[in-house]
CSV table of C-alpha atoms and ligand atoms in Angstrom, one decimal:
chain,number,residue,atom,x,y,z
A,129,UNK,CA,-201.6,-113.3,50.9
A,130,UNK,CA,-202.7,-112.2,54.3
A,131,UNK,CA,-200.2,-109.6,54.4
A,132,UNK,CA,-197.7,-107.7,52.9
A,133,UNK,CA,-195.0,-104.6,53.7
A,134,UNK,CA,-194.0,-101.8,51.1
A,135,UNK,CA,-191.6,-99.1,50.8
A,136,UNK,CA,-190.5,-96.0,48.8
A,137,UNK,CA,-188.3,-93.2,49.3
A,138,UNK,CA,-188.1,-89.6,49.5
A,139,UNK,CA,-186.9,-86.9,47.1
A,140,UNK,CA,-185.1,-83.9,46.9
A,141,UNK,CA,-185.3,-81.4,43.9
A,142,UNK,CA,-181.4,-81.1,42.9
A,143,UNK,CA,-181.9,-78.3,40.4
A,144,UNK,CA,-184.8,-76.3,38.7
A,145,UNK,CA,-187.6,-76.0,41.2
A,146,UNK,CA,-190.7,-73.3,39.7
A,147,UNK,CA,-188.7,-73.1,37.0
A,148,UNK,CA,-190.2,-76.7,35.9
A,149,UNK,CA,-193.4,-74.7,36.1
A,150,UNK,CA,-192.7,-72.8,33.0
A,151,UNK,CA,-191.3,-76.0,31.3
A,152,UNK,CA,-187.7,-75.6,31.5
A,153,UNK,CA,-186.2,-79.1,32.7
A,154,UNK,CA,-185.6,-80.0,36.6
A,155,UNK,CA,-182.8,-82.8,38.5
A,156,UNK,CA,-185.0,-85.0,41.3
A,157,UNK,CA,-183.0,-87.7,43.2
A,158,UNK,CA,-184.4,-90.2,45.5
A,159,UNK,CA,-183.1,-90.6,48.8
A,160,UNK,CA,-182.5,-93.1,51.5
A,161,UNK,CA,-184.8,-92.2,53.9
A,162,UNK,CA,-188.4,-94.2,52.9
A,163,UNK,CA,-191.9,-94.3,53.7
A,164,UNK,CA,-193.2,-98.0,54.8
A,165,UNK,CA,-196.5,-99.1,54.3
A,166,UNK,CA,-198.0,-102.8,56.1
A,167,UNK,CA,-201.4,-103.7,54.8
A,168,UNK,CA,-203.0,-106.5,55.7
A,169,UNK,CA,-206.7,-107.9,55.1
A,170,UNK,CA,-209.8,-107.8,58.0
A,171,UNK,CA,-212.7,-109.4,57.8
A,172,UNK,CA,-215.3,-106.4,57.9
A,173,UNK,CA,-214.5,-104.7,54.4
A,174,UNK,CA,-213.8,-101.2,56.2
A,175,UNK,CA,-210.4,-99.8,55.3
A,176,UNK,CA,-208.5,-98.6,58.5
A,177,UNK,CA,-205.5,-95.7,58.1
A,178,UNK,CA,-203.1,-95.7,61.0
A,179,UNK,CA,-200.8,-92.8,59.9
A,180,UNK,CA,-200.4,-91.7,64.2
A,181,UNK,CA,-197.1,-91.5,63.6
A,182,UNK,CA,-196.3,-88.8,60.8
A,183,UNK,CA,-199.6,-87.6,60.4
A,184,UNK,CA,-201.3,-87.6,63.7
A,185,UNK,CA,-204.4,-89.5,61.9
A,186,UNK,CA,-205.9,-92.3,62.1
A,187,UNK,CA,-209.2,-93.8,61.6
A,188,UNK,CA,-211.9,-96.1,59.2
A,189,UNK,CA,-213.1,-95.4,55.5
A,190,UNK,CA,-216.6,-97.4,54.8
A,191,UNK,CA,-218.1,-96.5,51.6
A,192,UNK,CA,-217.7,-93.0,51.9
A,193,UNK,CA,-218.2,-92.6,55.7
A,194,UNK,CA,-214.6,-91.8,57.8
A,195,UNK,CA,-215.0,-93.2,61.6
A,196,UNK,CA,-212.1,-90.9,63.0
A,197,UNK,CA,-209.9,-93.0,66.1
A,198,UNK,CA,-207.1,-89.9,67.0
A,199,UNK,CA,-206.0,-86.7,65.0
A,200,UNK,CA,-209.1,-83.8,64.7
A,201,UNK,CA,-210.7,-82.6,62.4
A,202,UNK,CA,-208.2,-82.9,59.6
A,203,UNK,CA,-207.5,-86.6,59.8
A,204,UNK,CA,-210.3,-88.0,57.1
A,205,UNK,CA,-208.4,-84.8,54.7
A,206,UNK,CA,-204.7,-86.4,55.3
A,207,UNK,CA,-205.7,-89.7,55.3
A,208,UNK,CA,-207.5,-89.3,52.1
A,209,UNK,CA,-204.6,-90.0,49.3
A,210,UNK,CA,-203.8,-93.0,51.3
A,211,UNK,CA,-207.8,-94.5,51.5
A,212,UNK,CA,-207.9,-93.6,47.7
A,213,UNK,CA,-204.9,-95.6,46.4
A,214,UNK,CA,-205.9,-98.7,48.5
A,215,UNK,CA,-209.8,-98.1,46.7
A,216,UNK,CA,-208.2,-97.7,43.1
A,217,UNK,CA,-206.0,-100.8,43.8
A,218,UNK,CA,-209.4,-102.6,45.0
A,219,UNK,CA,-211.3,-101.7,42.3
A,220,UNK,CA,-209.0,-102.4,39.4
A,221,UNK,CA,-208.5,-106.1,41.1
A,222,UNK,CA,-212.2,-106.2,41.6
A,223,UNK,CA,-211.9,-107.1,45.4
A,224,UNK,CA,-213.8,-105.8,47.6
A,225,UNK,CA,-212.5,-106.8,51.0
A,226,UNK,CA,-211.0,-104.4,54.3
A,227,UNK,CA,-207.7,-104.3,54.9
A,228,UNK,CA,-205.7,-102.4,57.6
A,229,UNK,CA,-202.8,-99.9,56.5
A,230,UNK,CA,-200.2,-98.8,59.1
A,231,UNK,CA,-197.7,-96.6,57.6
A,232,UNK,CA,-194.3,-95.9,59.2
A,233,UNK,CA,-192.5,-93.0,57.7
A,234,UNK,CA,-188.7,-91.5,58.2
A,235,UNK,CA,-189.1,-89.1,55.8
A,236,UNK,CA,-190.0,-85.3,57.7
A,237,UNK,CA,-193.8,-84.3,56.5
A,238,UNK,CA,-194.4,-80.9,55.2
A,239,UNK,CA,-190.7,-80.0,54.8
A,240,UNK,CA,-191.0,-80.9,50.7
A,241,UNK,CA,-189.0,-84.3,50.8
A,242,UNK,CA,-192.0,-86.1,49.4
A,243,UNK,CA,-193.1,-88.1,51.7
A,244,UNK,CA,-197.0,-88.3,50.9
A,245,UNK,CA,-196.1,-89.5,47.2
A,246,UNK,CA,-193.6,-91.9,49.1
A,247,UNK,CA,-196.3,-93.1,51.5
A,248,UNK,CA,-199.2,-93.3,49.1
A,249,UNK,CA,-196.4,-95.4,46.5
A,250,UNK,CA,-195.7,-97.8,49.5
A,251,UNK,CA,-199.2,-98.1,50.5
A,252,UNK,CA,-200.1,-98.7,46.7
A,253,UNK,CA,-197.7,-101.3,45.9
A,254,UNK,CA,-198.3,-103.3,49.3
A,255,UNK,CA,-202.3,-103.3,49.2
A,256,UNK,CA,-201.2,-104.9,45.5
A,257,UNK,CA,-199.6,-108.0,47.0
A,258,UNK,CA,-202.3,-108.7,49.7
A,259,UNK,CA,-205.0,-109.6,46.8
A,260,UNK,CA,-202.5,-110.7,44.8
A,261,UNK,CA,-202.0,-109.0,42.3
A,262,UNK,CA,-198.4,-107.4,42.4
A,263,UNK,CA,-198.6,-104.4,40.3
A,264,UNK,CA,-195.8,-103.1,38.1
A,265,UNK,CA,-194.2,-99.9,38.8
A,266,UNK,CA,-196.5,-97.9,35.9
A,267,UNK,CA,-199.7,-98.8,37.8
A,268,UNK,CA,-198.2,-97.9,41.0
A,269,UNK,CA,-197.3,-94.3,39.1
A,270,UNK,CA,-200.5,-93.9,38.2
A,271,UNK,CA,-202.1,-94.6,41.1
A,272,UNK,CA,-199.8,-92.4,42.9
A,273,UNK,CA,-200.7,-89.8,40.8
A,274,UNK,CA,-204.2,-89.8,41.0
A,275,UNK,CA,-204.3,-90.5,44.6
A,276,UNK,CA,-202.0,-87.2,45.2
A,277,UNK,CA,-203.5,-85.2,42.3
A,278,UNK,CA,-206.8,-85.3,45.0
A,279,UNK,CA,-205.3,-83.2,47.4
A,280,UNK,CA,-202.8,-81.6,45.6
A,281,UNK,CA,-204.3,-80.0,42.7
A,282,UNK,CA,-202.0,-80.7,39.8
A,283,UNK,CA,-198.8,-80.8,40.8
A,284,UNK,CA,-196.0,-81.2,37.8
A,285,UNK,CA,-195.8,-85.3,39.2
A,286,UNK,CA,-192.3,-85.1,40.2
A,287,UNK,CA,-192.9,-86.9,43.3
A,288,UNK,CA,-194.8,-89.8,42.1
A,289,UNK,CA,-192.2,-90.7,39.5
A,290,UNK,CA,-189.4,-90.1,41.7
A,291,UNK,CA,-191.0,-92.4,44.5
A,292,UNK,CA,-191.6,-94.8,42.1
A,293,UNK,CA,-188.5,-95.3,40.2
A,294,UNK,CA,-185.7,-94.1,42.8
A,295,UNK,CA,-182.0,-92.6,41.3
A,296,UNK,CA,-181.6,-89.5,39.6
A,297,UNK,CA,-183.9,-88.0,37.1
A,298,UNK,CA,-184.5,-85.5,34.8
A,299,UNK,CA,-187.8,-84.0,34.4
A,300,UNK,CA,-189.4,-81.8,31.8
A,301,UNK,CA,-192.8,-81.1,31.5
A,302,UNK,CA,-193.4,-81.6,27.6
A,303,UNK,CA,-190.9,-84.7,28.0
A,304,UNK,CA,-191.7,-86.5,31.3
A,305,UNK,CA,-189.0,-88.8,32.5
A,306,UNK,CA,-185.7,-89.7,31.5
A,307,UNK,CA,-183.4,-91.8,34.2
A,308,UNK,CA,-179.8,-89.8,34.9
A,309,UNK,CA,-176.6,-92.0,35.2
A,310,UNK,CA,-175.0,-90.6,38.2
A,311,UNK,CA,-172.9,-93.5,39.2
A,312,UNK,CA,-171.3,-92.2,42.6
A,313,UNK,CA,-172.9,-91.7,45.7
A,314,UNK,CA,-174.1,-88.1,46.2
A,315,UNK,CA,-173.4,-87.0,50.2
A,316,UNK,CA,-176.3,-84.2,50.8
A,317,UNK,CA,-176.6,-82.7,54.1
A,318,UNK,CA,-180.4,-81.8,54.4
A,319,UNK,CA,-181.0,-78.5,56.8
A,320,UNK,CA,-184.8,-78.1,57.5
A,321,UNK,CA,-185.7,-75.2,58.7
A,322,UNK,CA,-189.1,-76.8,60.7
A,323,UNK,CA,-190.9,-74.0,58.6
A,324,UNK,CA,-194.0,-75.7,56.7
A,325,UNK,CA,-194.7,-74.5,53.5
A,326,UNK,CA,-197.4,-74.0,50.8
A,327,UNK,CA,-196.2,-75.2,47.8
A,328,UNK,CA,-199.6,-73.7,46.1
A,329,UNK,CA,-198.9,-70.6,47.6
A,330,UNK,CA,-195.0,-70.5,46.7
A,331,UNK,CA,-196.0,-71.4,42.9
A,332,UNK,CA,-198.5,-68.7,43.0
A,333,UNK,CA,-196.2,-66.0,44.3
A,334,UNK,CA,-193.7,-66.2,41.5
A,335,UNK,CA,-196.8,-66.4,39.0
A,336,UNK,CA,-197.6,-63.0,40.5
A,337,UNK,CA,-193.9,-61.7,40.2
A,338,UNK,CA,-193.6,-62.8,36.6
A,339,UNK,CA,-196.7,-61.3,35.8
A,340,UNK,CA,-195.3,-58.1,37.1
A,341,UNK,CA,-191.6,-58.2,35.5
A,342,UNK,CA,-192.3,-60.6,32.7
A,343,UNK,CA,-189.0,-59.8,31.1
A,344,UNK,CA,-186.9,-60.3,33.8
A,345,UNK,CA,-188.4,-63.5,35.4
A,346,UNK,CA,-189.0,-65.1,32.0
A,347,UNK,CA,-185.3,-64.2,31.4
A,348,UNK,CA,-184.2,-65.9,34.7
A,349,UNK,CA,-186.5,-69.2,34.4
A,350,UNK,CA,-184.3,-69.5,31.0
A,351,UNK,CA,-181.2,-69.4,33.3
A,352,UNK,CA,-182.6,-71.8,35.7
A,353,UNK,CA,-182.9,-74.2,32.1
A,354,UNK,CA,-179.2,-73.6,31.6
A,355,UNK,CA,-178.0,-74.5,34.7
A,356,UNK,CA,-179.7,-77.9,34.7
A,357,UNK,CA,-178.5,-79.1,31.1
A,358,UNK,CA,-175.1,-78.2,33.1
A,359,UNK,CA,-175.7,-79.8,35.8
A,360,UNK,CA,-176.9,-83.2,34.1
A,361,UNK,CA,-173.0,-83.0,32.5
A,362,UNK,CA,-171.4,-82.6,35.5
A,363,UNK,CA,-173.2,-85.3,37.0
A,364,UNK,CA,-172.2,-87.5,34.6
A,365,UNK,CA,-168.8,-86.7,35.4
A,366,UNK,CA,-169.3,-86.9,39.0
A,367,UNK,CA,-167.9,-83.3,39.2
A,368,UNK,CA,-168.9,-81.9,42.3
A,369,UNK,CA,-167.0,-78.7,42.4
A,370,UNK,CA,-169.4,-77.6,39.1
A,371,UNK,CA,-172.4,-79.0,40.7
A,372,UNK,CA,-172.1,-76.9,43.8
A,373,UNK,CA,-171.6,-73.8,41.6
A,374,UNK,CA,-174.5,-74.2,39.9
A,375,UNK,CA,-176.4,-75.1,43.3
A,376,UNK,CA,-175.0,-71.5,44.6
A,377,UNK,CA,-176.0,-69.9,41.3
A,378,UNK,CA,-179.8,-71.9,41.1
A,379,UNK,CA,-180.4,-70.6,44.8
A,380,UNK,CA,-179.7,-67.0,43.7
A,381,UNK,CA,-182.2,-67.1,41.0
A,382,UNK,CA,-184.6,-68.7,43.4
A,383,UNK,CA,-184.3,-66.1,45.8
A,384,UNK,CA,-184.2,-63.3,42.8
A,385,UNK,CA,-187.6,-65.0,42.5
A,386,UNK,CA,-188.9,-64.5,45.9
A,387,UNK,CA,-188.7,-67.9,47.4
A,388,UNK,CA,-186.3,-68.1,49.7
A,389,UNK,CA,-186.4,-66.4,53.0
A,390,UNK,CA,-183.6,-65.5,56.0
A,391,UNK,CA,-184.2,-69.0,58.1
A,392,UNK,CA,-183.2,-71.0,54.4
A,393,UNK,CA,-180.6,-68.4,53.9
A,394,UNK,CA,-179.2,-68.7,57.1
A,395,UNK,CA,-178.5,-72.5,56.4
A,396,UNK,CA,-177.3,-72.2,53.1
A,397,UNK,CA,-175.0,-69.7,53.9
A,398,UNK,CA,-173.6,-72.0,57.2
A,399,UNK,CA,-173.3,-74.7,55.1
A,400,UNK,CA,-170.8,-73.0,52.7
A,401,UNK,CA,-168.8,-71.8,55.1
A,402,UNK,CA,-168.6,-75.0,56.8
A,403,UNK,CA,-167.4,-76.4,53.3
A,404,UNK,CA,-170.3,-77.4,51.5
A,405,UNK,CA,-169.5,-78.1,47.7
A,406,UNK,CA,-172.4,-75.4,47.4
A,407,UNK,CA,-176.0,-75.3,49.0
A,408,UNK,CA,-179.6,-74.3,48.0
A,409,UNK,CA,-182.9,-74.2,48.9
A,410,UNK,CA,-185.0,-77.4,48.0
A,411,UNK,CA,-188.5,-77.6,46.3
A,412,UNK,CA,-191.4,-75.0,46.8
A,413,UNK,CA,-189.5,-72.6,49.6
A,414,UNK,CA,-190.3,-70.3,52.1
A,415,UNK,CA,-189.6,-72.8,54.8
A,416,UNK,CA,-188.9,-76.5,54.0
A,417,UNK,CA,-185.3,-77.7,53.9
A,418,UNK,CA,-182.0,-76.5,52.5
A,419,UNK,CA,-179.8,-79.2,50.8
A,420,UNK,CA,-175.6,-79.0,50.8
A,421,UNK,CA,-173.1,-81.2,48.3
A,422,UNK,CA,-170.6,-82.0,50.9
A,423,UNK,CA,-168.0,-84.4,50.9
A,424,UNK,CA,-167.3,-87.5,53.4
A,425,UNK,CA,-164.7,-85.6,55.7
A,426,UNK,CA,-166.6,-82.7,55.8
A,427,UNK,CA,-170.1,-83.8,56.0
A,428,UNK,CA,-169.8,-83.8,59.9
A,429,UNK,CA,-168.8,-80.0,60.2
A,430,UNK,CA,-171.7,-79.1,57.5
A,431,UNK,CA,-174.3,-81.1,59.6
A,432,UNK,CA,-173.1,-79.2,63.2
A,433,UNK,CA,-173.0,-75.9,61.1
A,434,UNK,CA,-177.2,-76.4,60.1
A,435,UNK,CA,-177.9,-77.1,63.6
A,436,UNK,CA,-176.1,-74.1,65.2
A,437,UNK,CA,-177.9,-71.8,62.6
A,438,UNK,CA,-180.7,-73.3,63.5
A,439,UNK,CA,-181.8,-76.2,61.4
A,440,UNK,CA,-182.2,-79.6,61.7
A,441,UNK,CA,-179.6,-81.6,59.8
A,442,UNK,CA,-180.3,-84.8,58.1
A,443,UNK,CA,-177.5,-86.7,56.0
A,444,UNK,CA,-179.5,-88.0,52.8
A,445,UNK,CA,-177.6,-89.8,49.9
A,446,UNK,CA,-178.3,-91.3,46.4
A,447,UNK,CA,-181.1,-94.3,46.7
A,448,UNK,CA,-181.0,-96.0,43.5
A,449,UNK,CA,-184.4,-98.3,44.5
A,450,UNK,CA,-187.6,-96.9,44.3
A,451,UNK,CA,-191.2,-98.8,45.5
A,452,UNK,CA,-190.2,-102.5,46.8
A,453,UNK,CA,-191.9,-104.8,48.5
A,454,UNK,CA,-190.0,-105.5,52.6
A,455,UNK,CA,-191.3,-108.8,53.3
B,777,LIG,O1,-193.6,-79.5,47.1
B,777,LIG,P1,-192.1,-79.3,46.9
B,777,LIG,O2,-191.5,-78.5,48.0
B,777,LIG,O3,-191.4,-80.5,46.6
B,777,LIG,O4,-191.9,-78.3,45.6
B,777,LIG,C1,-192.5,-78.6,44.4
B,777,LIG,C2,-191.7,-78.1,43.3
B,777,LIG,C3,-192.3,-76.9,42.5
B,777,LIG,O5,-191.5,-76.8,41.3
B,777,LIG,C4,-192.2,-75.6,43.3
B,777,LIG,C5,-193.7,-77.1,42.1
B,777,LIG,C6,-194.0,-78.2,41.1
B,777,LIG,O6,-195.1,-78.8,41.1
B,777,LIG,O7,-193.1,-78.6,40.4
């Protein structure tokens, strides 16, 4: 094949962000807005990255040299996770051909939606295709995972998994994955705040807090456990009154544990009174995006509500598909 086209979606954490951290259970549900990756082979053996788009990088990987065409100084560091899953997929195919990669992303960067695992996923399970090989969707976690594990140290690999398998999940760390059967649609509103984030820097702070008041943190991580079992229930019963309860209760512990800030409260709190189910922060914090349970008739008000306080809304729903190949 000369060429093929891959995507994969976003994510959003539902419930039990840093709490995961300390092994209590957390909800992750794909979402409809994907990453697309088109890779295609070229006769030199160099692998070009075209991520102009999202990234602002672009540029050519030979052995280990990087030939930068737009994007500074960081470009060869962003286009990294994406050079090393094409190379992984190369090597374990034993080809060792160029190809181009152009991804295509409508999922925000930065703002904790997933979208590197997304595009690294897409990119992973196109290059696949083009030598033929068509790899199942636990190579393309793996690959994922060590591709993002490069630049992002050891993250919990919520994002791989998610990207991977699409729907609902539920993730603990001891247990890995299990699928969720939430049969309706789930109408989120996103609000990002345009704030970028350190998730590293996030996870670190509330290491630092429960250091300080081990009793108290440990004591609300255990909450943040209790919520989730309850909200995997009420799920289940597509009960949304519950599940935006427990979103307003899950955002109070987050910002009990220093997470959130007044640009994420400000949304949260426009949201509910616009008629939001319930709202919360979503993933690491400090900046990053807000996500509201609303209903069809209101979803409009909650959207014009983020946007006057500030944010930028996005409607997201339920995408039960994970990596696929386009075309
Ligand atoms: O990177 P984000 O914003 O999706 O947040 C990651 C979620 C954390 O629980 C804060 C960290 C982790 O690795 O699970």
């Amino acid at each position: 094949m000369d060429q093929a086209k891959a995507s994969a979606p976003g994510k959003i954490i539902l419930f039990g962000e840093h709490f995961v951290v300390y092994g209590e259970p957390a909800i992750v549900m794909a979402i409809d807005k994907r990453a697309y990756a088109l890779v295609e082979t070229r006769r030199d053996g160099k692998i070009y990255i075209d991520n102009f788009k999202d990234l602002g990088a672009s540029g050519y990987f030979e052995k280990n040299e990087f030939t930068l065409e737009k994007g500074g100084k960081d470009a060869e560091k962003k286009l990294l996770p994406i050079k090393t899953a094409v190379q992984k997929v190369l090597e374990k195919t034993g080809n060792n051909i160029g190809l181009n990669v152009k991804i295509d992303c409508s999922i925000p960067v930065s703002a904790g939606l997933g979208s590197s695992a997304a595009v690294v996923a897409a990119t992973a399970k196109a290059a696949s295709h083009v030598v033929d090989a068509g790899f199942s969707n636990e190579e393309i976690l793996n690959i994922t995972f060590e591709s993002e594990r490069i630049v992002h140290g050891t993250p919990s690999g919520i994002d791989p998994a998610i990207t991977t398998y699409g729907g609902v999940m539920l993730f603990q760390k001891e247990r890995g994955f299990k699928q969720i059967n939430a049969k309706k649609d789930i109408p989120l509103i996103i609000g990002n705040t345009r704030i970028r984030h350190s998730t590293s820097e996030l996870v670190s702070l509330v290491r630092q807090k429960r250091e300080k008041y081990p009793r108290i943190i440990n004591a609300l991580i255990k909450v943040g456990g209790i919520i989730v079992i309850k909200a995997v229930t009420a799920l289940e019963n597509n009960d949304f009154s519950v599940l935006g309860e427990l979103m307003n209760i899950n955002h109070a512990l987050l910002s009990s544990v220093g997470v959130s800030n007044q640009a994420l409260d400000r949304l949260v709190y426009a949201a509910r009174e616009a008629g939001a189910y319930g709202a919360k922060l979503t993933g690491a914090g400090g900046g990053g995006c807000i996500i509201a349970l609303s209903s069809l008739e209101k979803s409009e008000r909650i959207a014009k509500a983020i946007e006057k306080a500030g944010g930028k809304a996005i409607y997201a729903e339920k995408s039960d598909e994970g990596v696929r190949i386009e075309s």
